[in-house]
């Protein structure tokens, strides 16, 4: 933390150092939700367009359910409700990771299904006509085309995930938000909310803004090709 | 005739879209090597009929046997029949994310499990046959319509099908490109492959067809050798139709 102390003085250097080290947990949770939710979302997407009616119904129900429950509610349910009801101990990171994964998977699969459905039916038919099975057709013909279309909104959604992680403080997950709140509540001179929260906001901004630029860039690239 | 020796055998076949009857009691037998042209007014069910032959559409009544494989609604492995039946669409439907060569290689690799080298060799052979081997590394959008359609033909041929289906392969082309595609198709017809071709190119029909089939409102109402069909159409609807297009 020496570098921070030299830059901002001992007090603010320490504070910013603490916040930055808590930011790691925000990033971990975001990545877990993004990859966990992405994987689950991928499976749901395949279910959603599969020839099997049961799988389609399952996916539709799942998406409908998790898009309709507020993320905060999911966090309460998994972080407080389930442990109390079943008398078990769920660590905050697991509860938060699961809640965000469920939330992310439902949204991602909607984005990807939209992209898949935007591929003309002629492509499906051409794939069938050359003897590809449903899965081969999906993997080699349809998904690669849909993927290009879906990248910008997928990157864009990652911003929502990062911002979403800030709610996990409510079930005691030790991330940037929780440390910000803790410091702001500390009654120390110079650590008033109006000082701490703008710093916290600035850190969230510096996580999200580059992604937002990247998504814009990808969108432009997709439009131009 | 023994059904086993037929390329296609359709009997009493009907198809509905919901409660709209598109095809009514179709009977049709095609021997191997036969070349058939299907024509008829718009909406008469020509596309639907040939799409039933590779199970892109399901029929609800009667039977369809293609190269010894019985097709039925909800059949488990439609890809088996699709491997012996190639299809060329009006709108080409090349895979835009793949190069011309990859368009021809991928189906062979995935559906026939051919090795990379073998698939490549076969692909180049057929790209040469449709006279565009030099375009192999381009993407579909860089080619003209006529070239794209010839690639589509090559892609289908790479699977070495016994039967080829064409659904108005020249209708989406600019007039000056029609002949290059027709020439490719004539050459193919002369190679002895079984062909069913929906087209209004009557010159093509005269040149290569063994039989012309005329459809109207979901039924086959006339089926004859081209000379007979063009000079003495029996059915008033066929006369009217020929009057319009000739
Ligand atoms: N997916 C579908 N759902 C409902 N009706 C359909 C569908 N596809 C085709 N039809 C109807 O079935 C009838 C036959 O269509 P089809 O495409 O086979 O005709 P066609 O003879 O190929 O016509 P064209 O010369 O215009 O291509 C038409 O009336 C059409 O509107
Ligand atoms: Mg048609």
Short mmCIF file of C-alpha atoms and ligand atoms in Angstrom, two decimals:
data_model
loop_
_atom_site.label_atom_id
_atom_site.label_comp_id
_atom_site.label_asym_id
_atom_site.label_seq_id
_atom_site.Cartn_x
_atom_site.Cartn_y
_atom_site.Cartn_z
CA UNK A 1 0.00 0.00 0.00
CA UNK A 2 3.06 2.21 0.05
CA UNK A 3 2.35 3.48 -3.40
CA UNK A 4 -1.14 4.61 -2.42
CA UNK A 5 0.12 6.25 0.76
CA UNK A 6 2.74 8.20 -1.15
CA UNK A 7 0.12 9.28 -3.63
CA UNK A 8 -2.79 10.16 -1.33
CA UNK A 9 -1.21 10.45 2.13
CA UNK A 10 -1.48 7.78 4.86
CA UNK A 11 -5.20 8.14 5.60
CA UNK A 12 -6.63 8.22 2.11
CA UNK A 13 -3.91 5.92 0.83
CA UNK A 14 -5.02 3.30 3.31
CA UNK A 15 -8.68 3.79 2.55
CA UNK A 16 -8.21 3.50 -1.18
CA UNK A 17 -5.96 0.50 -0.70
CA UNK A 18 -8.70 -1.22 1.30
CA UNK A 19 -11.32 -0.41 -1.28
CA UNK A 20 -9.17 -1.63 -4.12
CA UNK A 21 -8.40 -4.88 -2.40
CA UNK A 22 -12.14 -5.37 -1.81
CA UNK A 23 -12.66 -4.70 -5.51
CA UNK A 24 -10.96 -8.01 -6.19
CA UNK A 25 -13.98 -9.75 -4.68
CA UNK A 26 -16.31 -7.73 -6.84
CA UNK A 27 -14.34 -8.91 -9.86
CA UNK A 28 -14.28 -12.53 -8.71
CA UNK A 29 -18.02 -12.53 -8.18
CA UNK A 30 -18.61 -10.87 -11.54
CA UNK A 31 -16.47 -13.44 -13.33
CA UNK A 32 -18.12 -16.34 -11.52
CA UNK A 33 -21.58 -15.01 -12.40
CA UNK A 34 -20.53 -14.29 -15.95
CA UNK A 35 -19.01 -17.67 -16.66
CA UNK A 36 -21.41 -19.71 -14.51
CA UNK A 37 -24.37 -17.82 -15.90
CA UNK A 38 -22.94 -18.01 -19.40
CA UNK A 39 -22.55 -21.77 -19.26
CA UNK A 40 -25.99 -22.30 -17.77
CA UNK A 41 -27.43 -19.77 -20.22
CA UNK A 42 -25.89 -21.70 -23.09
CA UNK A 43 -27.52 -24.92 -21.97
CA UNK A 44 -30.85 -23.13 -21.56
CA UNK A 45 -30.54 -21.65 -25.03
CA UNK A 46 -30.04 -25.09 -26.53
CA UNK A 47 -33.03 -26.38 -24.53
CA UNK A 48 -35.11 -23.44 -25.68
CA UNK A 49 -34.63 -24.18 -29.37
CA UNK A 50 -34.34 -27.97 -29.12
CA UNK A 51 -36.84 -30.24 -30.86
CA UNK A 52 -37.91 -31.65 -27.48
CA UNK A 53 -41.02 -30.00 -26.11
CA UNK A 54 -40.20 -30.91 -22.50
CA UNK A 55 -36.80 -29.22 -22.67
CA UNK A 56 -38.35 -26.15 -24.27
CA UNK A 57 -40.96 -25.93 -21.52
CA UNK A 58 -38.36 -26.32 -18.83
CA UNK A 59 -36.22 -23.54 -20.31
CA UNK A 60 -39.20 -21.26 -20.78
CA UNK A 61 -40.29 -21.77 -17.18
CA UNK A 62 -36.81 -21.24 -15.84
CA UNK A 63 -36.26 -18.03 -17.79
CA UNK A 64 -39.69 -16.75 -16.90
CA UNK A 65 -39.06 -17.48 -13.22
CA UNK A 66 -35.63 -15.92 -12.87
CA UNK A 67 -36.39 -12.91 -15.00
CA UNK A 68 -39.39 -12.15 -12.82
CA UNK A 69 -37.67 -12.33 -9.43
CA UNK A 70 -35.68 -9.24 -8.44
CA UNK A 71 -31.99 -9.99 -7.92
CA UNK A 72 -32.21 -8.64 -4.39
CA UNK A 73 -34.98 -11.14 -3.64
CA UNK A 74 -32.84 -13.99 -4.99
CA UNK A 75 -29.98 -12.90 -2.75
CA UNK A 76 -32.24 -12.83 0.31
CA UNK A 77 -33.71 -16.21 -0.55
CA UNK A 78 -30.37 -17.94 -1.04
CA UNK A 79 -28.35 -16.04 1.54
CA UNK A 80 -30.90 -15.85 4.35
CA UNK A 81 -34.03 -17.81 3.49
CA UNK A 82 -32.61 -21.18 2.53
CA UNK A 83 -29.99 -21.34 5.34
CA UNK A 84 -32.58 -20.52 7.99
CA UNK A 85 -35.21 -22.86 6.61
CA UNK A 86 -32.93 -25.84 6.21
CA UNK A 87 -30.72 -24.99 9.19
CA UNK A 88 -27.62 -25.08 7.01
CA UNK A 89 -24.72 -22.75 6.56
CA UNK A 90 -24.28 -21.23 3.13
CA UNK A 91 -21.22 -18.99 2.87
CA UNK A 92 -22.05 -15.56 1.41
CA UNK A 93 -19.83 -16.08 -1.65
CA UNK A 94 -21.72 -19.24 -2.56
CA UNK A 95 -25.14 -17.68 -2.05
CA UNK A 96 -24.15 -14.56 -3.97
CA UNK A 97 -22.49 -16.56 -6.75
CA UNK A 98 -25.52 -18.80 -7.16
CA UNK A 99 -28.02 -15.94 -7.12
CA UNK A 100 -26.07 -13.99 -9.73
CA UNK A 101 -25.54 -17.09 -11.85
CA UNK A 102 -29.28 -17.80 -11.94
CA UNK A 103 -30.01 -14.18 -12.73
CA UNK A 104 -27.32 -13.99 -15.44
CA UNK A 105 -28.20 -17.28 -17.11
CA UNK A 106 -31.82 -16.28 -17.66
CA UNK A 107 -30.88 -12.98 -19.29
CA UNK A 108 -28.01 -14.34 -21.34
CA UNK A 109 -30.08 -17.13 -22.79
CA UNK A 110 -32.67 -14.57 -23.89
CA UNK A 111 -29.97 -12.54 -25.63
CA UNK A 112 -28.55 -15.62 -27.34
CA UNK A 113 -31.91 -17.01 -28.33
CA UNK A 114 -32.67 -13.67 -29.96
CA UNK A 115 -29.41 -13.89 -31.90
CA UNK A 116 -30.07 -17.49 -32.96
CA UNK A 117 -33.55 -16.60 -34.12
CA UNK A 118 -32.21 -13.76 -36.23
CA UNK A 119 -30.37 -16.27 -38.43
CA UNK A 120 -32.51 -16.88 -41.55
CA UNK A 121 -34.31 -20.24 -41.68
CA UNK A 122 -32.60 -20.87 -45.01
CA UNK A 123 -29.39 -21.48 -43.08
CA UNK A 124 -31.01 -24.17 -40.94
CA UNK A 125 -32.49 -25.73 -44.05
CA UNK A 126 -29.21 -25.70 -45.95
CA UNK A 127 -27.52 -27.38 -42.99
CA UNK A 128 -30.23 -30.02 -42.81
CA UNK A 129 -30.12 -30.54 -46.57
CA UNK A 130 -26.43 -31.46 -46.45
CA UNK A 131 -27.18 -34.07 -43.82
CA UNK A 132 -26.19 -32.35 -40.57
CA UNK A 133 -27.96 -33.40 -37.40
CA UNK A 134 -29.67 -30.77 -35.25
CA UNK A 135 -26.66 -30.41 -32.94
CA UNK A 136 -24.14 -30.32 -35.80
CA UNK A 137 -26.22 -27.72 -37.58
CA UNK A 138 -26.46 -25.65 -34.42
CA UNK A 139 -22.75 -25.90 -33.53
CA UNK A 140 -21.21 -25.43 -36.96
CA UNK A 141 -23.65 -23.35 -38.96
CA UNK A 142 -26.04 -21.41 -36.77
CA UNK A 143 -24.16 -20.67 -33.53
CA UNK A 144 -21.02 -19.22 -35.19
CA UNK A 145 -23.18 -16.75 -37.08
CA UNK A 146 -25.33 -15.95 -34.06
CA UNK A 147 -22.25 -15.55 -31.88
CA UNK A 148 -21.02 -12.59 -33.92
CA UNK A 149 -24.38 -10.91 -33.58
CA UNK A 150 -24.59 -11.55 -29.84
CA UNK A 151 -21.10 -10.44 -28.77
CA UNK A 152 -21.87 -6.72 -28.30
CA UNK A 153 -24.93 -7.30 -26.15
CA UNK A 154 -23.15 -10.04 -24.21
CA UNK A 155 -20.30 -7.69 -23.33
CA UNK A 156 -22.88 -5.02 -22.56
CA UNK A 157 -24.66 -7.36 -20.20
CA UNK A 158 -21.46 -7.96 -18.30
CA UNK A 159 -21.80 -4.37 -17.10
CA UNK A 160 -25.18 -5.24 -15.61
CA UNK A 161 -23.57 -8.21 -13.87
CA UNK A 162 -20.83 -6.07 -12.31
CA UNK A 163 -23.33 -3.54 -11.07
CA UNK A 164 -25.54 -6.39 -9.88
CA UNK A 165 -22.78 -7.75 -7.64
CA UNK A 166 -22.99 -4.58 -5.55
CA UNK A 167 -26.21 -5.93 -4.03
CA UNK A 168 -24.39 -8.89 -2.52
CA UNK A 169 -23.25 -6.73 0.44
CA UNK A 170 -26.75 -7.29 1.81
CA UNK A 171 -25.90 -10.91 2.63
CA UNK A 172 -22.45 -9.97 3.96
CA UNK A 173 -20.39 -10.70 0.90
CA UNK A 174 -17.14 -8.79 1.39
CA UNK A 175 -16.92 -6.83 -1.83
CA UNK A 176 -16.24 -3.24 -2.79
CA UNK A 177 -19.72 -2.13 -1.82
CA UNK A 178 -19.56 -3.67 1.63
CA UNK A 179 -16.19 -2.14 2.41
CA UNK A 180 -17.36 1.21 1.13
CA UNK A 181 -20.32 1.04 3.44
CA UNK A 182 -18.20 -0.11 6.36
CA UNK A 183 -15.72 2.74 5.97
CA UNK A 184 -18.49 5.28 5.44
CA UNK A 185 -20.11 4.13 8.70
CA UNK A 186 -16.85 4.31 10.63
CA UNK A 187 -17.34 7.84 12.06
CA UNK A 188 -13.73 8.68 11.24
CA UNK A 189 -13.00 12.24 10.18
CA UNK A 190 -12.50 12.31 6.43
CA UNK A 191 -14.38 9.06 5.89
CA UNK A 192 -17.81 10.58 5.55
CA UNK A 193 -20.24 9.00 3.07
CA UNK A 194 -19.91 11.93 0.71
CA UNK A 195 -16.18 11.24 0.48
CA UNK A 196 -16.21 7.43 0.41
CA UNK A 197 -19.11 6.75 -1.93
CA UNK A 198 -17.82 8.89 -4.79
CA UNK A 199 -14.57 6.93 -4.58
CA UNK A 200 -16.52 3.66 -4.63
CA UNK A 201 -18.56 4.93 -7.57
CA UNK A 202 -15.38 5.88 -9.39
CA UNK A 203 -14.01 2.35 -8.97
CA UNK A 204 -17.24 0.82 -10.31
CA UNK A 205 -17.08 3.29 -13.16
CA UNK A 206 -13.54 2.31 -14.05
CA UNK A 207 -14.60 -1.35 -14.18
CA UNK A 208 -17.66 -0.73 -16.31
CA UNK A 209 -16.66 2.08 -18.60
CA UNK A 210 -13.99 0.19 -20.58
CA UNK A 211 -16.49 -2.64 -21.11
CA UNK A 212 -19.03 -0.15 -22.30
CA UNK A 213 -16.55 1.29 -24.80
CA UNK A 214 -15.61 -2.20 -25.92
CA UNK A 215 -19.27 -3.12 -26.46
CA UNK A 216 -19.75 0.06 -28.53
CA UNK A 217 -16.72 -0.80 -30.58
CA UNK A 218 -17.89 -4.37 -31.20
CA UNK A 219 -21.30 -3.10 -32.17
CA UNK A 220 -19.79 -0.75 -34.71
CA UNK A 221 -17.60 -3.56 -36.03
CA UNK A 222 -20.61 -5.84 -36.40
CA UNK A 223 -22.53 -3.13 -38.25
CA UNK A 224 -19.66 -2.48 -40.65
CA UNK A 225 -19.06 -6.08 -41.69
CA UNK B 1 -41.89 -52.45 -60.79
CA UNK B 2 -39.95 -53.44 -57.72
CA UNK B 3 -39.97 -50.55 -55.25
CA UNK B 4 -36.39 -51.24 -54.22
CA UNK B 5 -35.13 -50.20 -57.63
CA UNK B 6 -36.91 -46.89 -57.55
CA UNK B 7 -35.14 -43.69 -56.60
CA UNK B 8 -38.40 -42.24 -55.32
CA UNK B 9 -41.77 -43.78 -54.80
CA UNK B 10 -44.67 -41.67 -53.59
CA UNK B 11 -48.16 -43.00 -53.24
CA UNK B 12 -51.38 -41.48 -51.99
CA UNK B 13 -49.43 -38.75 -50.29
CA UNK B 14 -51.17 -35.70 -48.83
CA UNK B 15 -49.89 -32.83 -46.77
CA UNK B 16 -51.57 -30.11 -44.74
CA UNK B 17 -50.33 -26.87 -43.21
CA UNK B 18 -52.64 -26.81 -40.20
CA UNK B 19 -56.01 -27.28 -41.90
CA UNK B 20 -54.87 -26.01 -45.30
CA UNK B 21 -54.34 -28.90 -47.68
CA UNK B 22 -51.24 -28.17 -49.79
CA UNK B 23 -50.75 -31.54 -51.48
CA UNK B 24 -53.50 -33.95 -52.44
CA UNK B 25 -53.04 -37.64 -53.20
CA UNK B 26 -49.68 -37.41 -54.90
CA UNK B 27 -48.55 -40.51 -56.78
CA UNK B 28 -45.12 -40.42 -58.35
CA UNK B 29 -42.41 -42.94 -59.11
CA UNK B 30 -38.96 -41.92 -60.23
CA UNK B 31 -36.39 -44.43 -61.47
CA UNK B 32 -32.68 -43.95 -60.95
CA UNK B 33 -31.18 -41.76 -63.63
CA UNK B 34 -34.48 -40.14 -64.48
CA UNK B 35 -34.64 -36.36 -64.92
CA UNK B 36 -37.87 -34.69 -64.03
CA UNK B 37 -38.94 -31.09 -64.35
CA UNK B 38 -41.80 -29.87 -62.19
CA UNK B 39 -43.72 -26.77 -63.18
CA UNK B 40 -47.00 -25.10 -62.34
CA UNK B 41 -48.46 -21.83 -61.15
CA UNK B 42 -47.27 -20.11 -57.99
CA UNK B 43 -48.65 -21.69 -54.85
CA UNK B 44 -49.43 -25.00 -56.53
CA UNK B 45 -47.22 -26.92 -54.09
CA UNK B 46 -44.07 -27.57 -56.17
CA UNK B 47 -41.65 -26.51 -53.45
CA UNK B 48 -43.61 -28.33 -50.80
CA UNK B 49 -43.52 -31.53 -52.84
CA UNK B 50 -39.76 -31.60 -53.31
CA UNK B 51 -39.14 -30.47 -49.74
CA UNK B 52 -41.07 -33.54 -48.60
CA UNK B 53 -38.53 -35.71 -50.40
CA UNK B 54 -35.66 -34.83 -48.05
CA UNK B 55 -37.95 -34.42 -45.07
CA UNK B 56 -37.61 -30.66 -44.80
CA UNK B 57 -41.41 -30.94 -44.66
CA UNK B 58 -43.43 -33.79 -43.21
CA UNK B 59 -46.36 -35.36 -44.99
CA UNK B 60 -49.41 -36.56 -43.08
CA UNK B 61 -50.93 -39.22 -45.33
CA UNK B 62 -49.70 -41.83 -47.78
CA UNK B 63 -46.12 -42.98 -48.21
CA UNK B 64 -42.82 -41.66 -49.48
CA UNK B 65 -39.85 -43.97 -50.03
CA UNK B 66 -36.58 -42.39 -51.11
CA UNK B 67 -33.66 -44.63 -52.07
CA UNK B 68 -35.22 -47.41 -50.05
CA UNK B 69 -35.76 -45.27 -46.95
CA UNK B 70 -39.35 -44.80 -45.81
CA UNK B 71 -40.08 -41.24 -44.68
CA UNK B 72 -42.69 -40.63 -42.01
CA UNK B 73 -43.70 -37.79 -39.69
CA UNK B 74 -41.35 -37.43 -36.72
CA UNK B 75 -38.83 -39.88 -38.19
CA UNK B 76 -35.74 -40.33 -36.07
CA UNK B 77 -32.83 -39.90 -38.46
CA UNK B 78 -33.86 -37.69 -41.37
CA UNK B 79 -30.16 -36.95 -41.96
CA UNK B 80 -29.74 -40.46 -43.35
CA UNK B 81 -32.02 -39.72 -46.28
CA UNK B 82 -30.57 -36.23 -46.66
CA UNK B 83 -27.17 -37.74 -47.29
CA UNK B 84 -28.37 -39.41 -50.45
CA UNK B 85 -30.48 -36.45 -51.54
CA UNK B 86 -28.82 -33.15 -52.39
CA UNK B 87 -30.80 -29.93 -52.55
CA UNK B 88 -30.23 -26.58 -54.21
CA UNK B 89 -32.35 -23.64 -53.12
CA UNK B 90 -33.61 -20.59 -54.94
CA UNK B 91 -31.68 -18.31 -52.58
CA UNK B 92 -28.40 -20.31 -52.62
CA UNK B 93 -28.18 -20.49 -48.81
CA UNK B 94 -24.41 -20.72 -48.70
CA UNK B 95 -22.93 -20.45 -45.21
CA UNK B 96 -21.76 -16.82 -45.05
CA UNK B 97 -19.23 -17.34 -42.24
CA UNK B 98 -17.31 -19.96 -44.22
CA UNK B 99 -15.22 -19.68 -47.36
CA UNK B 100 -16.32 -21.41 -50.55
CA UNK B 101 -13.98 -24.30 -49.87
CA UNK B 102 -15.11 -24.59 -46.24
CA UNK B 103 -18.73 -24.55 -47.39
CA UNK B 104 -17.93 -27.68 -49.37
CA UNK B 105 -15.71 -29.32 -46.78
CA UNK B 106 -17.69 -28.90 -43.56
CA UNK B 107 -20.71 -31.07 -44.47
CA UNK B 108 -18.43 -33.88 -45.63
CA UNK B 109 -16.41 -33.72 -42.44
CA UNK B 110 -19.39 -33.60 -40.08
CA UNK B 111 -22.02 -35.67 -41.84
CA UNK B 112 -19.82 -38.21 -43.59
CA UNK B 113 -16.86 -38.11 -41.18
CA UNK B 114 -14.42 -37.80 -44.04
CA UNK B 115 -10.84 -36.83 -43.29
CA UNK B 116 -9.73 -33.26 -43.91
CA UNK B 117 -7.57 -34.28 -46.86
CA UNK B 118 -10.23 -36.39 -48.50
CA UNK B 119 -12.93 -33.75 -48.00
CA UNK B 120 -10.67 -31.12 -49.49
CA UNK B 121 -9.88 -33.27 -52.48
CA UNK B 122 -13.55 -34.00 -53.17
CA UNK B 123 -14.43 -30.32 -52.68
CA UNK B 124 -11.83 -29.19 -55.19
CA UNK B 125 -12.98 -31.81 -57.66
CA UNK B 126 -16.53 -30.49 -57.64
CA UNK B 127 -15.51 -26.83 -57.56
CA UNK B 128 -13.57 -27.57 -60.72
CA UNK B 129 -16.57 -29.28 -62.17
CA UNK B 130 -18.71 -26.17 -61.65
CA UNK B 131 -15.76 -24.15 -62.97
CA UNK B 132 -14.88 -21.98 -59.98
CA UNK B 133 -11.88 -23.59 -58.28
CA UNK B 134 -10.13 -20.19 -58.28
CA UNK B 135 -12.80 -18.78 -55.92
CA UNK B 136 -12.18 -21.44 -53.27
CA UNK B 137 -10.78 -19.08 -50.64
CA UNK B 138 -13.30 -16.29 -51.04
CA UNK B 139 -16.41 -15.77 -48.96
CA UNK B 140 -19.87 -16.19 -50.48
CA UNK B 141 -20.66 -12.47 -50.40
CA UNK B 142 -17.67 -11.81 -52.67
CA UNK B 143 -19.20 -13.91 -55.45
CA UNK B 144 -21.87 -13.11 -58.00
CA UNK B 145 -25.27 -14.79 -57.74
CA UNK B 146 -24.48 -17.21 -60.54
CA UNK B 147 -21.19 -18.18 -58.94
CA UNK B 148 -22.87 -18.64 -55.55
CA UNK B 149 -25.46 -20.93 -57.05
CA UNK B 150 -22.76 -23.01 -58.73
CA UNK B 151 -21.00 -23.32 -55.37
CA UNK B 152 -24.30 -24.45 -53.85
CA UNK B 153 -24.48 -27.15 -56.51
CA UNK B 154 -20.89 -28.19 -55.83
CA UNK B 155 -21.55 -28.26 -52.08
CA UNK B 156 -24.49 -30.61 -52.62
CA UNK B 157 -22.51 -32.81 -55.00
CA UNK B 158 -19.66 -33.19 -52.51
CA UNK B 159 -21.95 -35.44 -50.49
CA UNK B 160 -22.11 -37.65 -53.58
CA UNK B 161 -25.89 -37.92 -53.50
CA UNK B 162 -27.87 -40.26 -55.70
CA UNK B 163 -30.68 -37.76 -56.15
CA UNK B 164 -30.55 -34.00 -56.65
CA UNK B 165 -33.43 -31.65 -55.93
CA UNK B 166 -33.55 -28.14 -57.34
CA UNK B 167 -36.10 -25.55 -56.26
CA UNK B 168 -36.16 -22.77 -58.85
CA UNK B 169 -32.36 -22.50 -58.89
CA UNK B 170 -32.29 -19.67 -61.42
CA UNK B 171 -35.24 -17.54 -60.28
CA UNK B 172 -33.21 -15.33 -57.98
CA UNK B 173 -30.51 -14.66 -60.57
CA UNK B 174 -29.94 -11.67 -62.81
CA UNK B 175 -30.82 -12.69 -66.37
CA UNK B 176 -27.21 -12.69 -67.56
CA UNK B 177 -26.27 -15.30 -64.96
CA UNK B 178 -29.03 -17.76 -65.64
CA UNK B 179 -27.23 -19.56 -68.44
CA UNK B 180 -24.04 -20.32 -66.49
CA UNK B 181 -26.13 -22.10 -63.85
CA UNK B 182 -28.28 -23.88 -66.42
CA UNK B 183 -25.16 -25.06 -68.24
CA UNK B 184 -23.87 -26.54 -65.00
CA UNK B 185 -27.20 -28.27 -64.46
CA UNK B 186 -27.31 -29.63 -68.01
CA UNK B 187 -23.85 -31.07 -67.57
CA UNK B 188 -24.95 -32.64 -64.32
CA UNK B 189 -28.07 -34.06 -65.95
CA UNK B 190 -25.95 -35.67 -68.63
CA UNK B 191 -23.78 -37.32 -65.98
CA UNK B 192 -26.70 -39.63 -65.23
CA UNK B 193 -27.70 -38.47 -61.76
CA UNK B 194 -31.38 -38.60 -60.76
CA UNK B 195 -32.77 -35.07 -60.84
CA UNK B 196 -36.01 -33.40 -59.82
CA UNK B 197 -36.07 -29.80 -60.75
CA UNK B 198 -38.71 -27.17 -60.12
CA UNK B 199 -38.16 -24.60 -62.83
CA UNK B 200 -39.87 -22.52 -65.43
CA UNK B 201 -36.89 -22.69 -67.77
CA UNK B 202 -38.61 -24.53 -70.56
CA UNK B 203 -35.50 -24.66 -72.74
CA UNK B 204 -33.82 -26.64 -69.96
CA UNK B 205 -36.84 -28.91 -69.68
CA UNK B 206 -36.82 -29.62 -73.41
CA UNK B 207 -33.13 -30.34 -73.43
CA UNK B 208 -32.74 -32.68 -70.48
CA UNK B 209 -36.06 -33.72 -68.97
CA UNK B 210 -37.35 -37.25 -69.42
CA UNK B 211 -40.67 -36.12 -68.00
CA UNK B 212 -42.40 -32.85 -67.23
CA UNK B 213 -44.80 -32.81 -64.34
CA UNK B 214 -47.42 -30.11 -64.14
CA UNK B 215 -48.94 -29.25 -60.77
CA UNK B 216 -51.97 -27.22 -59.90
CA UNK B 217 -53.63 -26.65 -56.51
CA UNK B 218 -51.60 -29.34 -54.81
CA UNK B 219 -52.13 -32.05 -57.39
CA UNK B 220 -50.13 -33.54 -60.22
CA UNK B 221 -52.50 -33.02 -63.10
CA UNK B 222 -50.26 -33.83 -66.03
CA UNK B 223 -47.10 -35.87 -66.50
CA UNK B 224 -45.59 -36.37 -69.92
CA UNK B 225 -42.47 -36.32 -72.05
CA UNK B 226 -41.45 -32.71 -72.76
CA UNK B 227 -42.25 -32.80 -76.48
CA UNK B 228 -45.76 -34.03 -75.80
CA UNK B 229 -46.31 -31.71 -72.87
CA UNK B 230 -45.25 -28.59 -74.74
CA UNK B 231 -46.94 -29.36 -78.03
CA UNK B 232 -50.16 -30.98 -76.81
CA UNK B 233 -50.94 -30.12 -73.21
CA UNK B 234 -54.12 -31.97 -72.28
CA UNK B 235 -55.36 -30.08 -69.30
CA UNK B 236 -56.85 -26.59 -69.76
CA UNK B 237 -54.85 -25.31 -66.76
CA UNK B 238 -51.64 -26.56 -68.36
CA UNK B 239 -52.53 -24.84 -71.64
CA UNK B 240 -53.24 -21.62 -69.82
CA UNK B 241 -49.97 -21.89 -67.89
CA UNK B 242 -47.88 -22.58 -71.00
CA UNK B 243 -49.61 -19.68 -72.74
CA UNK B 244 -48.39 -17.42 -69.95
CA UNK B 245 -44.77 -18.47 -69.78
CA UNK B 246 -43.85 -19.30 -73.38
N1 LIG C 1 -44.89 -22.94 -43.91
C1 LIG C 1 -46.10 -22.77 -44.48
N2 LIG C 1 -47.19 -22.59 -43.72
C2 LIG C 1 -48.42 -22.43 -44.29
N3 LIG C 1 -48.65 -22.43 -45.60
C3 LIG C 1 -47.60 -22.61 -46.43
C4 LIG C 1 -46.27 -22.78 -45.92
N4 LIG C 1 -45.42 -22.93 -46.95
C5 LIG C 1 -46.19 -22.86 -48.06
N5 LIG C 1 -47.49 -22.65 -47.75
C6 LIG C 1 -48.62 -22.57 -48.72
O1 LIG C 1 -48.67 -23.77 -49.41
C7 LIG C 1 -48.98 -23.54 -50.78
C8 LIG C 1 -47.93 -24.17 -51.65
O2 LIG C 1 -46.69 -23.53 -51.45
P1 LIG C 1 -45.40 -23.87 -52.28
O3 LIG C 1 -44.32 -22.99 -51.78
O4 LIG C 1 -45.17 -25.33 -52.25
O5 LIG C 1 -45.83 -23.43 -53.75
P2 LIG C 1 -44.95 -23.33 -55.05
O6 LIG C 1 -45.67 -24.10 -56.09
O7 LIG C 1 -43.55 -23.67 -54.76
O8 LIG C 1 -45.07 -21.77 -55.40
P3 LIG C 1 -43.97 -20.77 -55.99
O9 LIG C 1 -43.95 -20.99 -57.46
O10 LIG C 1 -44.51 -19.43 -55.62
O11 LIG C 1 -42.67 -21.09 -55.33
C9 LIG C 1 -49.08 -22.04 -50.94
O12 LIG C 1 -50.44 -21.69 -50.94
C10 LIG C 1 -48.40 -21.49 -49.74
O13 LIG C 1 -48.98 -20.28 -49.35
MG1 LIG C 2 -41.71 -22.62 -54.68
#
